[in-house]
PDB file of C-alpha atoms in Angstrom:
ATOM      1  CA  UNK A  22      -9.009  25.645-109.921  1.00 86.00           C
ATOM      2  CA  UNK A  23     -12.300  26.316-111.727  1.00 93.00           C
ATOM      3  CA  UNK A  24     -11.508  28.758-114.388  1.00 96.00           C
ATOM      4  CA  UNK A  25     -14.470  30.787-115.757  1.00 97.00           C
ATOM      5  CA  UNK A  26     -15.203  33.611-117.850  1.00 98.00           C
ATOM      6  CA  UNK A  27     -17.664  36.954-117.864  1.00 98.00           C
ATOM      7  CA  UNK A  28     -17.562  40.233-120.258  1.00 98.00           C
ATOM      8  CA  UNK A  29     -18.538  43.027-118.532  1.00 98.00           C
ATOM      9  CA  UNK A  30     -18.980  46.822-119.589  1.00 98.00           C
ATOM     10  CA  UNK A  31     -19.370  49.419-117.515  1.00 96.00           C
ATOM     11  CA  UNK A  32     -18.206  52.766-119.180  1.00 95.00           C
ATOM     12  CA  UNK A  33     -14.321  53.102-119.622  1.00 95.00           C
ATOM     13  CA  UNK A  34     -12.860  50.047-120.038  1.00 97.00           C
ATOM     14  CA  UNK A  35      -9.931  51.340-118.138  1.00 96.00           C
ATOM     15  CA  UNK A  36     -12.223  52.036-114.917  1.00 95.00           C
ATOM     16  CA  UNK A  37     -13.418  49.013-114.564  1.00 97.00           C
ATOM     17  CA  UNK A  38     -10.101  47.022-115.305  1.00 98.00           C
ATOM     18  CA  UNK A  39      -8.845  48.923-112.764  1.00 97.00           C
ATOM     19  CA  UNK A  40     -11.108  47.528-110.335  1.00 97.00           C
ATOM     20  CA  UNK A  41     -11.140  43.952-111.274  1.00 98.00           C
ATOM     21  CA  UNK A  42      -7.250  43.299-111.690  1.00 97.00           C
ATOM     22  CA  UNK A  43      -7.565  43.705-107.603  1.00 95.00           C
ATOM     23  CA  UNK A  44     -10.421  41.195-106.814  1.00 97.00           C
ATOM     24  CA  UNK A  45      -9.235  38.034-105.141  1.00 97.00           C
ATOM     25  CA  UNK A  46     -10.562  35.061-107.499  1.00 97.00           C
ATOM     26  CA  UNK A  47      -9.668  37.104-111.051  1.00 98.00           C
ATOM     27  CA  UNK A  48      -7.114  35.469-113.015  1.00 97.00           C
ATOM     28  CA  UNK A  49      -6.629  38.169-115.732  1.00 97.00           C
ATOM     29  CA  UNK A  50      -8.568  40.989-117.308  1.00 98.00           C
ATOM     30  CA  UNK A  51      -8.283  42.133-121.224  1.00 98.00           C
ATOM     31  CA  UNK A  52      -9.894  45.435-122.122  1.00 98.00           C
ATOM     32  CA  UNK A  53     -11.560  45.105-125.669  1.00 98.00           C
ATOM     33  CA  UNK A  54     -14.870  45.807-127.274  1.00 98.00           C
ATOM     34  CA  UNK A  55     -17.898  43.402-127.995  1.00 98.00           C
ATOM     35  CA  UNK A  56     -21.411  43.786-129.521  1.00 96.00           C
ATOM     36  CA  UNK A  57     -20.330  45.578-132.590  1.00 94.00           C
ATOM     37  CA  UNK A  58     -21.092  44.574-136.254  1.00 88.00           C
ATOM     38  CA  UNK A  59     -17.925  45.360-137.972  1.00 90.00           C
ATOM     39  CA  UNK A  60     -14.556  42.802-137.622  1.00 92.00           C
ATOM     40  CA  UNK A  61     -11.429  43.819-136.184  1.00 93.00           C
ATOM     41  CA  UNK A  62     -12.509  47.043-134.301  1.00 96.00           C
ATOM     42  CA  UNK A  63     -10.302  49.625-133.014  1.00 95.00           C
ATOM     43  CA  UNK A  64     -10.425  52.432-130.727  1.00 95.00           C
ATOM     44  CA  UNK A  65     -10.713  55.114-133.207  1.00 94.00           C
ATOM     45  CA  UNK A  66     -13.829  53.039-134.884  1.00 93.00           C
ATOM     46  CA  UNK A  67     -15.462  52.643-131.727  1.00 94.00           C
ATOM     47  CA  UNK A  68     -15.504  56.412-130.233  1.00 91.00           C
ATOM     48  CA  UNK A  69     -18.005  57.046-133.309  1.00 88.00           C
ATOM     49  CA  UNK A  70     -19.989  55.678-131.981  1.00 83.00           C
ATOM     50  CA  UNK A  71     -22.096  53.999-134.926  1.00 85.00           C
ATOM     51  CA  UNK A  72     -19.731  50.365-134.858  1.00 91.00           C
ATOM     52  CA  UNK A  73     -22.282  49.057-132.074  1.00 95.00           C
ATOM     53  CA  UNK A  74     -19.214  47.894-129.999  1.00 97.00           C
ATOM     54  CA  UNK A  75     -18.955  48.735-126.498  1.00 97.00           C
ATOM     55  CA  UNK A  76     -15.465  49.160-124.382  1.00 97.00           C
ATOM     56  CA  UNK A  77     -15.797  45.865-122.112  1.00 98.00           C
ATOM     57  CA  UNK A  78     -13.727  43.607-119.686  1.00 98.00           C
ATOM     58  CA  UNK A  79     -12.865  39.889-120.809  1.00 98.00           C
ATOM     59  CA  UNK A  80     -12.095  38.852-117.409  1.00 98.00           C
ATOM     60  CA  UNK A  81     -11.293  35.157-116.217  1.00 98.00           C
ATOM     61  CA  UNK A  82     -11.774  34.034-113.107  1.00 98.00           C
ATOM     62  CA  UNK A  83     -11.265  30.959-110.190  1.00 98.00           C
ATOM     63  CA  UNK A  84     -15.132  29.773-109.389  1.00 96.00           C
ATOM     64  CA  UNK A  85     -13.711  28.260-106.481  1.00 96.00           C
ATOM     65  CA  UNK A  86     -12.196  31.925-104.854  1.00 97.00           C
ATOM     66  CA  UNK A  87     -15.159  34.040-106.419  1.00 98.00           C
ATOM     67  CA  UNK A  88     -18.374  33.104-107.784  1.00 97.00           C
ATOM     68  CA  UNK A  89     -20.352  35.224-111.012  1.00 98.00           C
ATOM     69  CA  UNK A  90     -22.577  37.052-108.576  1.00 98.00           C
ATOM     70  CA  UNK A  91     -19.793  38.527-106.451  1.00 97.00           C
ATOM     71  CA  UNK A  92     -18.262  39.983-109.636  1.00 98.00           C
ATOM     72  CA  UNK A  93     -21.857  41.086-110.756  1.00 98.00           C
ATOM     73  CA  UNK A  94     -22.290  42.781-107.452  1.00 97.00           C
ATOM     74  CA  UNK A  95     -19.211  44.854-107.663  1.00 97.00           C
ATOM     75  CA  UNK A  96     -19.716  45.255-110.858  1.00 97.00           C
ATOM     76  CA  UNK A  97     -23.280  47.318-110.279  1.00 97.00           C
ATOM     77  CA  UNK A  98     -21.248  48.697-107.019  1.00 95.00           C
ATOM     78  CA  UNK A  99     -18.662  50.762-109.167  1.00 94.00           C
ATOM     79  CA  UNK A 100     -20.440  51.917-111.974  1.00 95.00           C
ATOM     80  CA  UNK A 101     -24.223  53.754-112.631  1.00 95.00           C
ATOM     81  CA  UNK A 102     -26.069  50.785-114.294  1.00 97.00           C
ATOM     82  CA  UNK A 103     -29.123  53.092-114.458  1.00 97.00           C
ATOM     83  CA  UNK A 104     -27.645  55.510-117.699  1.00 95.00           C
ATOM     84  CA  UNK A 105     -28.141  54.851-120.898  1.00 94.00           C
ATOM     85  CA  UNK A 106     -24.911  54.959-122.901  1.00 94.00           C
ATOM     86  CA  UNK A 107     -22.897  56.913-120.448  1.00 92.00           C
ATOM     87  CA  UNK A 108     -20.545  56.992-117.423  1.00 92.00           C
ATOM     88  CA  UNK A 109     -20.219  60.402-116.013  1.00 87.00           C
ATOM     89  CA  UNK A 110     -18.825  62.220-118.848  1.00 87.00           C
ATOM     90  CA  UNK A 111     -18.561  59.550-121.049  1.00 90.00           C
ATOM     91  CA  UNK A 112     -21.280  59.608-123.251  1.00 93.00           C
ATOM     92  CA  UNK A 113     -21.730  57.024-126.405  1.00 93.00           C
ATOM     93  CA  UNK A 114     -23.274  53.836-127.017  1.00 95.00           C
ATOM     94  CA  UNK A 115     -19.581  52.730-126.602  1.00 96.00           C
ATOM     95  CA  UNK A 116     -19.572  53.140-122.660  1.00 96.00           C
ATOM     96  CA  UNK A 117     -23.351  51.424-121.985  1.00 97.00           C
ATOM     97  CA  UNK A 118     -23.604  49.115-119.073  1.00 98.00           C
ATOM     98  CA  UNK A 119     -23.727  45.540-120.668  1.00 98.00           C
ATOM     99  CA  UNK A 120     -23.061  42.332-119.557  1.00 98.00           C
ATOM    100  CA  UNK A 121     -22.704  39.226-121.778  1.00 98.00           C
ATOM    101  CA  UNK A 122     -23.710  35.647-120.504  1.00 98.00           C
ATOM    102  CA  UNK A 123     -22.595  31.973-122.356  1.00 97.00           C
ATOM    103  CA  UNK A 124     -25.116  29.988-120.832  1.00 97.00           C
ATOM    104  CA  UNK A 125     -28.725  29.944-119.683  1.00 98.00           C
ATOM    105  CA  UNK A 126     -27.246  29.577-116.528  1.00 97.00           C
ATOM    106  CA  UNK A 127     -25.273  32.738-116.439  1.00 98.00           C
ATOM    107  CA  UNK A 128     -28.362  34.377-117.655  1.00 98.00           C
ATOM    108  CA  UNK A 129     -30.046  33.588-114.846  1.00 98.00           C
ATOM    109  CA  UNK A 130     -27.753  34.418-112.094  1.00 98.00           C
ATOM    110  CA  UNK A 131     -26.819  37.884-114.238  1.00 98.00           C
ATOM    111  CA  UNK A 132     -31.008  38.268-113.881  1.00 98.00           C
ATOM    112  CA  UNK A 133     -31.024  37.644-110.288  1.00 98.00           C
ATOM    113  CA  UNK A 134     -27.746  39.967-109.524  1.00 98.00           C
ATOM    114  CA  UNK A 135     -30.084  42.836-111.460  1.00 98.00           C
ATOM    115  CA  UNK A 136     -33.117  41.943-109.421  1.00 98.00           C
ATOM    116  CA  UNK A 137     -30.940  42.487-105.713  1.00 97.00           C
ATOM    117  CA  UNK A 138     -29.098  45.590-107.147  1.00 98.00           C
ATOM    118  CA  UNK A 139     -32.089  47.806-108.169  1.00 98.00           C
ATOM    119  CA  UNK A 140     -32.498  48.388-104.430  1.00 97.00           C
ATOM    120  CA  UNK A 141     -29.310  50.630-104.363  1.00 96.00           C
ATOM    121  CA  UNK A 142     -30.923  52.532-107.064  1.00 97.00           C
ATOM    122  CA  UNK A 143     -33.620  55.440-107.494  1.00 97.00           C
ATOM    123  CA  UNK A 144     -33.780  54.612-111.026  1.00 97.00           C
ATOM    124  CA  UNK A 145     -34.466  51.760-113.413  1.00 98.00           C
ATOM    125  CA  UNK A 146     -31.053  49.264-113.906  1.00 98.00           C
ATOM    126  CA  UNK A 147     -30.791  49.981-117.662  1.00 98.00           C
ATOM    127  CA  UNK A 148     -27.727  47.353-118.233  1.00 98.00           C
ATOM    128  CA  UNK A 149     -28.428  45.489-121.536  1.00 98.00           C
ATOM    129  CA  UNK A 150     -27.660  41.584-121.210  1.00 98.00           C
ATOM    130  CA  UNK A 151     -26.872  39.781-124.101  1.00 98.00           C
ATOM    131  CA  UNK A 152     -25.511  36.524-125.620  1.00 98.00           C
ATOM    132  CA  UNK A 153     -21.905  36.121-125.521  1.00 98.00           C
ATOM    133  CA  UNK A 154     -20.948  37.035-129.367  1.00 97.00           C
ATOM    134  CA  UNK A 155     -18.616  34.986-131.329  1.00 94.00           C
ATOM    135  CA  UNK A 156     -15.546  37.112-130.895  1.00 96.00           C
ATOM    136  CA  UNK A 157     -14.577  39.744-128.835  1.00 97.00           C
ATOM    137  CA  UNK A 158     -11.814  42.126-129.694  1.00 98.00           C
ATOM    138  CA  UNK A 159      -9.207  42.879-127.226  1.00 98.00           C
ATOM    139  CA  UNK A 160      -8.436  46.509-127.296  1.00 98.00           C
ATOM    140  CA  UNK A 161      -5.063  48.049-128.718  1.00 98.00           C
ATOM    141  CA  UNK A 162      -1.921  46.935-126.138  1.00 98.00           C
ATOM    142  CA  UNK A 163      -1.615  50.836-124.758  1.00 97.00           C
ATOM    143  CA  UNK A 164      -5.301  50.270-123.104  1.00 98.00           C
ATOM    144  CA  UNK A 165      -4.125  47.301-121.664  1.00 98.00           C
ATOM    145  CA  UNK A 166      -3.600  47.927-117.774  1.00 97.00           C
ATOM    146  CA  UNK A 167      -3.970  51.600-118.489  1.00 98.00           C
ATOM    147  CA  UNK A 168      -4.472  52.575-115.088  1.00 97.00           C
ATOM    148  CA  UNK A 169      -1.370  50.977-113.399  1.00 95.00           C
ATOM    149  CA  UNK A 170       0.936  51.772-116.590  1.00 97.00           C
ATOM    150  CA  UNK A 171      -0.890  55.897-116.333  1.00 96.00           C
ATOM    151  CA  UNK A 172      -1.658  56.088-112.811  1.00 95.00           C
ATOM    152  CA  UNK A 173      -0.551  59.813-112.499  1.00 96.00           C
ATOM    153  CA  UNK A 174      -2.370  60.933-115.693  1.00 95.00           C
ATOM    154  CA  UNK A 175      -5.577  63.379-115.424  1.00 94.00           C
ATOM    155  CA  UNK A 176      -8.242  61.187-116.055  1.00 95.00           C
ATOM    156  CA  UNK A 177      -6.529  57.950-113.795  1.00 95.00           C
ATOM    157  CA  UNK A 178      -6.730  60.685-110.919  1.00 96.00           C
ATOM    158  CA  UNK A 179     -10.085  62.465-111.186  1.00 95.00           C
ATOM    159  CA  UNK A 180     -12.100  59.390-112.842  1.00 94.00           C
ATOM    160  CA  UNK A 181     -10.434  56.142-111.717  1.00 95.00           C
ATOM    161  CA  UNK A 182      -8.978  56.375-108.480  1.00 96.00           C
ATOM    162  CA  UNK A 183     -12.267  57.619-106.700  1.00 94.00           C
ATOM    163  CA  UNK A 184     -13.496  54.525-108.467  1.00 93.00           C
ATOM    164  CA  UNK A 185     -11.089  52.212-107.235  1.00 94.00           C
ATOM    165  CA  UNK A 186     -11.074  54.028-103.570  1.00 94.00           C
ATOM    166  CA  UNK A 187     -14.943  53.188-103.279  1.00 92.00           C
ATOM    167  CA  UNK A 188     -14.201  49.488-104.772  1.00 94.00           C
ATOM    168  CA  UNK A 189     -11.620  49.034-102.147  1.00 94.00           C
ATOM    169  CA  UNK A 190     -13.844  50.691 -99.001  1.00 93.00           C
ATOM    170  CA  UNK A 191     -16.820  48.611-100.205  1.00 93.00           C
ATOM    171  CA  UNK A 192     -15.449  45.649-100.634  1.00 93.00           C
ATOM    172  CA  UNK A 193     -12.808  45.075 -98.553  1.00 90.00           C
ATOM    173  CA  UNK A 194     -12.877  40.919 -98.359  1.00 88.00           C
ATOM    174  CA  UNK A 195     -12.776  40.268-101.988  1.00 88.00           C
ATOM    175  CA  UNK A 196      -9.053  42.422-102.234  1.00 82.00           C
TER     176      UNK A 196
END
Protein backbone atom coordinates (compact mmCIF):
# COMPACT_ATOMS: atom_id res chain seq x y z
CA UNK A 1 0.00 0.00 0.00
CA UNK A 2 1.01 3.56 -0.90
CA UNK A 3 -0.67 5.74 1.57
CA UNK A 4 -1.11 9.42 0.55
CA UNK A 5 -2.80 12.43 1.56
CA UNK A 6 -4.98 15.53 -0.13
CA UNK A 7 -7.26 18.37 1.67
CA UNK A 8 -9.94 19.19 -0.30
CA UNK A 9 -12.90 21.79 0.14
CA UNK A 10 -15.70 21.93 -1.68
CA UNK A 11 -18.61 23.65 0.30
CA UNK A 12 -20.07 21.51 3.25
CA UNK A 13 -17.69 19.46 4.57
CA UNK A 14 -20.37 16.94 5.14
CA UNK A 15 -21.17 16.79 1.21
CA UNK A 16 -18.17 16.03 0.18
CA UNK A 17 -17.26 13.42 2.99
CA UNK A 18 -20.12 11.88 1.94
CA UNK A 19 -18.83 11.27 -1.36
CA UNK A 20 -15.33 10.29 -0.65
CA UNK A 21 -15.92 7.70 2.29
CA UNK A 22 -17.36 5.59 -0.94
CA UNK A 23 -14.39 5.88 -3.42
CA UNK A 24 -12.43 2.69 -3.81
CA UNK A 25 -8.64 3.69 -2.94
CA UNK A 26 -9.74 6.17 0.26
CA UNK A 27 -8.55 4.97 3.45
CA UNK A 28 -10.34 7.50 5.75
CA UNK A 29 -11.77 10.98 5.57
CA UNK A 30 -11.76 13.69 8.63
CA UNK A 31 -13.93 16.75 8.17
CA UNK A 32 -12.05 19.87 9.66
CA UNK A 33 -11.12 23.33 8.59
CA UNK A 34 -7.74 24.71 7.10
CA UNK A 35 -6.48 28.12 5.85
CA UNK A 36 -7.56 30.07 8.82
CA UNK A 37 -5.34 32.37 11.02
CA UNK A 38 -6.60 31.68 14.41
CA UNK A 39 -5.52 28.12 16.46
CA UNK A 40 -7.88 25.64 17.51
CA UNK A 41 -10.97 26.62 15.35
CA UNK A 42 -14.39 25.52 15.87
CA UNK A 43 -17.53 25.44 14.07
CA UNK A 44 -19.13 28.32 15.67
CA UNK A 45 -15.74 30.48 14.82
CA UNK A 46 -15.76 29.46 11.40
CA UNK A 47 -19.57 30.23 10.23
CA UNK A 48 -18.41 34.03 10.79
CA UNK A 49 -16.91 33.93 8.49
CA UNK A 50 -13.85 36.37 9.25
CA UNK A 51 -11.39 33.17 10.84
CA UNK A 52 -10.18 32.58 7.08
CA UNK A 53 -10.76 28.78 7.64
CA UNK A 54 -12.62 26.84 5.23
CA UNK A 55 -14.77 23.44 6.02
CA UNK A 56 -12.36 20.82 4.16
CA UNK A 57 -11.72 16.98 3.80
CA UNK A 58 -8.35 15.46 5.25
CA UNK A 59 -8.66 12.42 3.28
CA UNK A 60 -5.95 9.54 2.99
CA UNK A 61 -5.69 7.46 0.38
CA UNK A 62 -3.94 3.99 -1.39
CA UNK A 63 -1.83 5.52 -4.58
CA UNK A 64 -1.79 2.15 -5.74
CA UNK A 65 -6.05 1.77 -5.96
CA UNK A 66 -6.51 5.61 -6.83
CA UNK A 67 -4.21 8.14 -7.99
CA UNK A 68 -4.52 12.35 -6.97
CA UNK A 69 -6.13 13.13 -10.29
CA UNK A 70 -9.00 10.65 -9.99
CA UNK A 71 -9.89 12.23 -6.63
CA UNK A 72 -9.36 15.77 -8.25
CA UNK A 73 -11.70 14.78 -10.99
CA UNK A 74 -14.52 13.80 -8.78
CA UNK A 75 -13.78 16.26 -6.77
CA UNK A 76 -14.62 19.16 -9.63
CA UNK A 77 -17.48 16.44 -10.67
CA UNK A 78 -19.57 16.96 -7.37
CA UNK A 79 -19.20 20.35 -6.51
CA UNK A 80 -19.40 24.05 -8.61
CA UNK A 81 -15.64 24.97 -8.60
CA UNK A 82 -16.65 28.10 -10.57
CA UNK A 83 -18.37 30.17 -7.21
CA UNK A 84 -16.69 32.16 -5.18
CA UNK A 85 -17.27 31.30 -1.52
CA UNK A 86 -20.41 29.34 -1.99
CA UNK A 87 -22.14 25.98 -2.63
CA UNK A 88 -25.72 26.41 -3.48
CA UNK A 89 -26.99 28.02 -0.47
CA UNK A 90 -24.04 28.02 1.36
CA UNK A 91 -22.55 31.18 1.14
CA UNK A 92 -19.16 32.26 3.19
CA UNK A 93 -15.61 32.25 2.63
CA UNK A 94 -15.97 29.07 4.84
CA UNK A 95 -17.48 26.84 1.93
CA UNK A 96 -14.88 28.16 -1.10
CA UNK A 97 -13.57 25.53 -3.39
CA UNK A 98 -9.86 25.01 -2.26
CA UNK A 99 -7.52 22.48 -2.59
CA UNK A 100 -4.21 22.24 -0.68
CA UNK A 101 -1.03 20.54 -2.26
CA UNK A 102 2.43 19.32 -0.10
CA UNK A 103 4.61 19.18 -2.90
CA UNK A 104 5.51 20.83 -6.19
CA UNK A 105 4.43 17.77 -7.51
CA UNK A 106 0.92 17.81 -6.27
CA UNK A 107 0.82 21.30 -7.49
CA UNK A 108 1.27 20.35 -10.69
CA UNK A 109 -1.03 17.53 -11.17
CA UNK A 110 -3.83 19.75 -9.00
CA UNK A 111 -2.89 22.46 -12.10
CA UNK A 112 -3.37 20.00 -14.75
CA UNK A 113 -6.76 18.40 -13.12
CA UNK A 114 -8.00 22.38 -13.31
CA UNK A 115 -6.79 22.74 -16.85
CA UNK A 116 -9.07 19.28 -18.12
CA UNK A 117 -12.05 20.31 -15.85
CA UNK A 118 -12.75 23.88 -17.15
CA UNK A 119 -14.22 22.12 -20.18
CA UNK A 120 -17.31 20.97 -18.10
CA UNK A 121 -17.70 24.52 -17.22
CA UNK A 122 -19.29 27.84 -18.76
CA UNK A 123 -17.47 29.74 -16.26
CA UNK A 124 -13.99 30.39 -14.93
CA UNK A 125 -12.74 27.34 -12.24
CA UNK A 126 -12.38 29.78 -9.30
CA UNK A 127 -10.87 26.96 -6.78
CA UNK A 128 -8.00 28.61 -4.80
CA UNK A 129 -4.85 26.19 -4.47
CA UNK A 130 -2.65 26.64 -1.79
CA UNK A 131 0.26 25.24 0.28
CA UNK A 132 -0.60 22.63 2.65
CA UNK A 133 -0.62 24.75 6.12
CA UNK A 134 1.02 23.51 9.17
CA UNK A 135 -2.04 22.16 10.90
CA UNK A 136 -5.32 21.42 10.01
CA UNK A 137 -8.12 21.18 12.48
CA UNK A 138 -10.38 18.29 12.42
CA UNK A 139 -13.87 19.42 12.95
CA UNK A 140 -15.96 18.75 16.26
CA UNK A 141 -16.75 14.62 16.50
CA UNK A 142 -20.75 15.29 15.65
CA UNK A 143 -19.51 16.46 11.94
CA UNK A 144 -17.65 13.50 11.71
CA UNK A 145 -19.51 11.05 9.19
CA UNK A 146 -22.48 13.35 9.43
CA UNK A 147 -24.18 12.03 6.57
CA UNK A 148 -24.26 8.26 7.44
CA UNK A 149 -24.81 9.04 11.34
CA UNK A 150 -27.98 11.90 9.87
CA UNK A 151 -28.92 10.34 6.75
CA UNK A 152 -32.73 11.06 7.23
CA UNK A 153 -32.20 14.70 8.34
CA UNK A 154 -33.41 17.72 5.95
CA UNK A 155 -30.38 18.90 4.64
CA UNK A 156 -28.70 14.96 4.17
CA UNK A 157 -31.92 14.55 1.88
CA UNK A 158 -32.33 17.70 -0.21
CA UNK A 159 -28.42 18.68 -0.32
CA UNK A 160 -26.38 15.47 0.02
CA UNK A 161 -28.01 12.64 -1.39
CA UNK A 162 -28.56 14.26 -4.94
CA UNK A 163 -24.86 14.79 -4.43
CA UNK A 164 -23.94 11.43 -3.68
CA UNK A 165 -26.64 9.98 -6.40
CA UNK A 166 -24.69 11.98 -9.22
CA UNK A 167 -21.18 10.78 -7.57
CA UNK A 168 -22.39 7.27 -7.76
CA UNK A 169 -24.05 7.55 -11.60
CA UNK A 170 -20.85 9.32 -12.70
CA UNK A 171 -18.52 7.38 -11.42
CA UNK A 172 -19.48 4.12 -11.16
CA UNK A 173 -15.79 2.21 -11.31
CA UNK A 174 -14.18 4.08 -8.56
CA UNK A 175 -17.28 2.73 -5.88
Amino acid sequence: MSEKRVVLGGGCFWCTEAIYLNVKGVIGVVSGYAGGNRPNPNYQMICTGVSGYAEIIDIKYDEEIITLSELLDIFFAVHNPTTLNAQGGDRGTQYRSVIYYASDLEHEVINDAIQRNQKNFDEPIVTEVSALPEVVYPAEDYHQNYYALNSEQGYCQAVIAPKLQKFMMSFPQKL
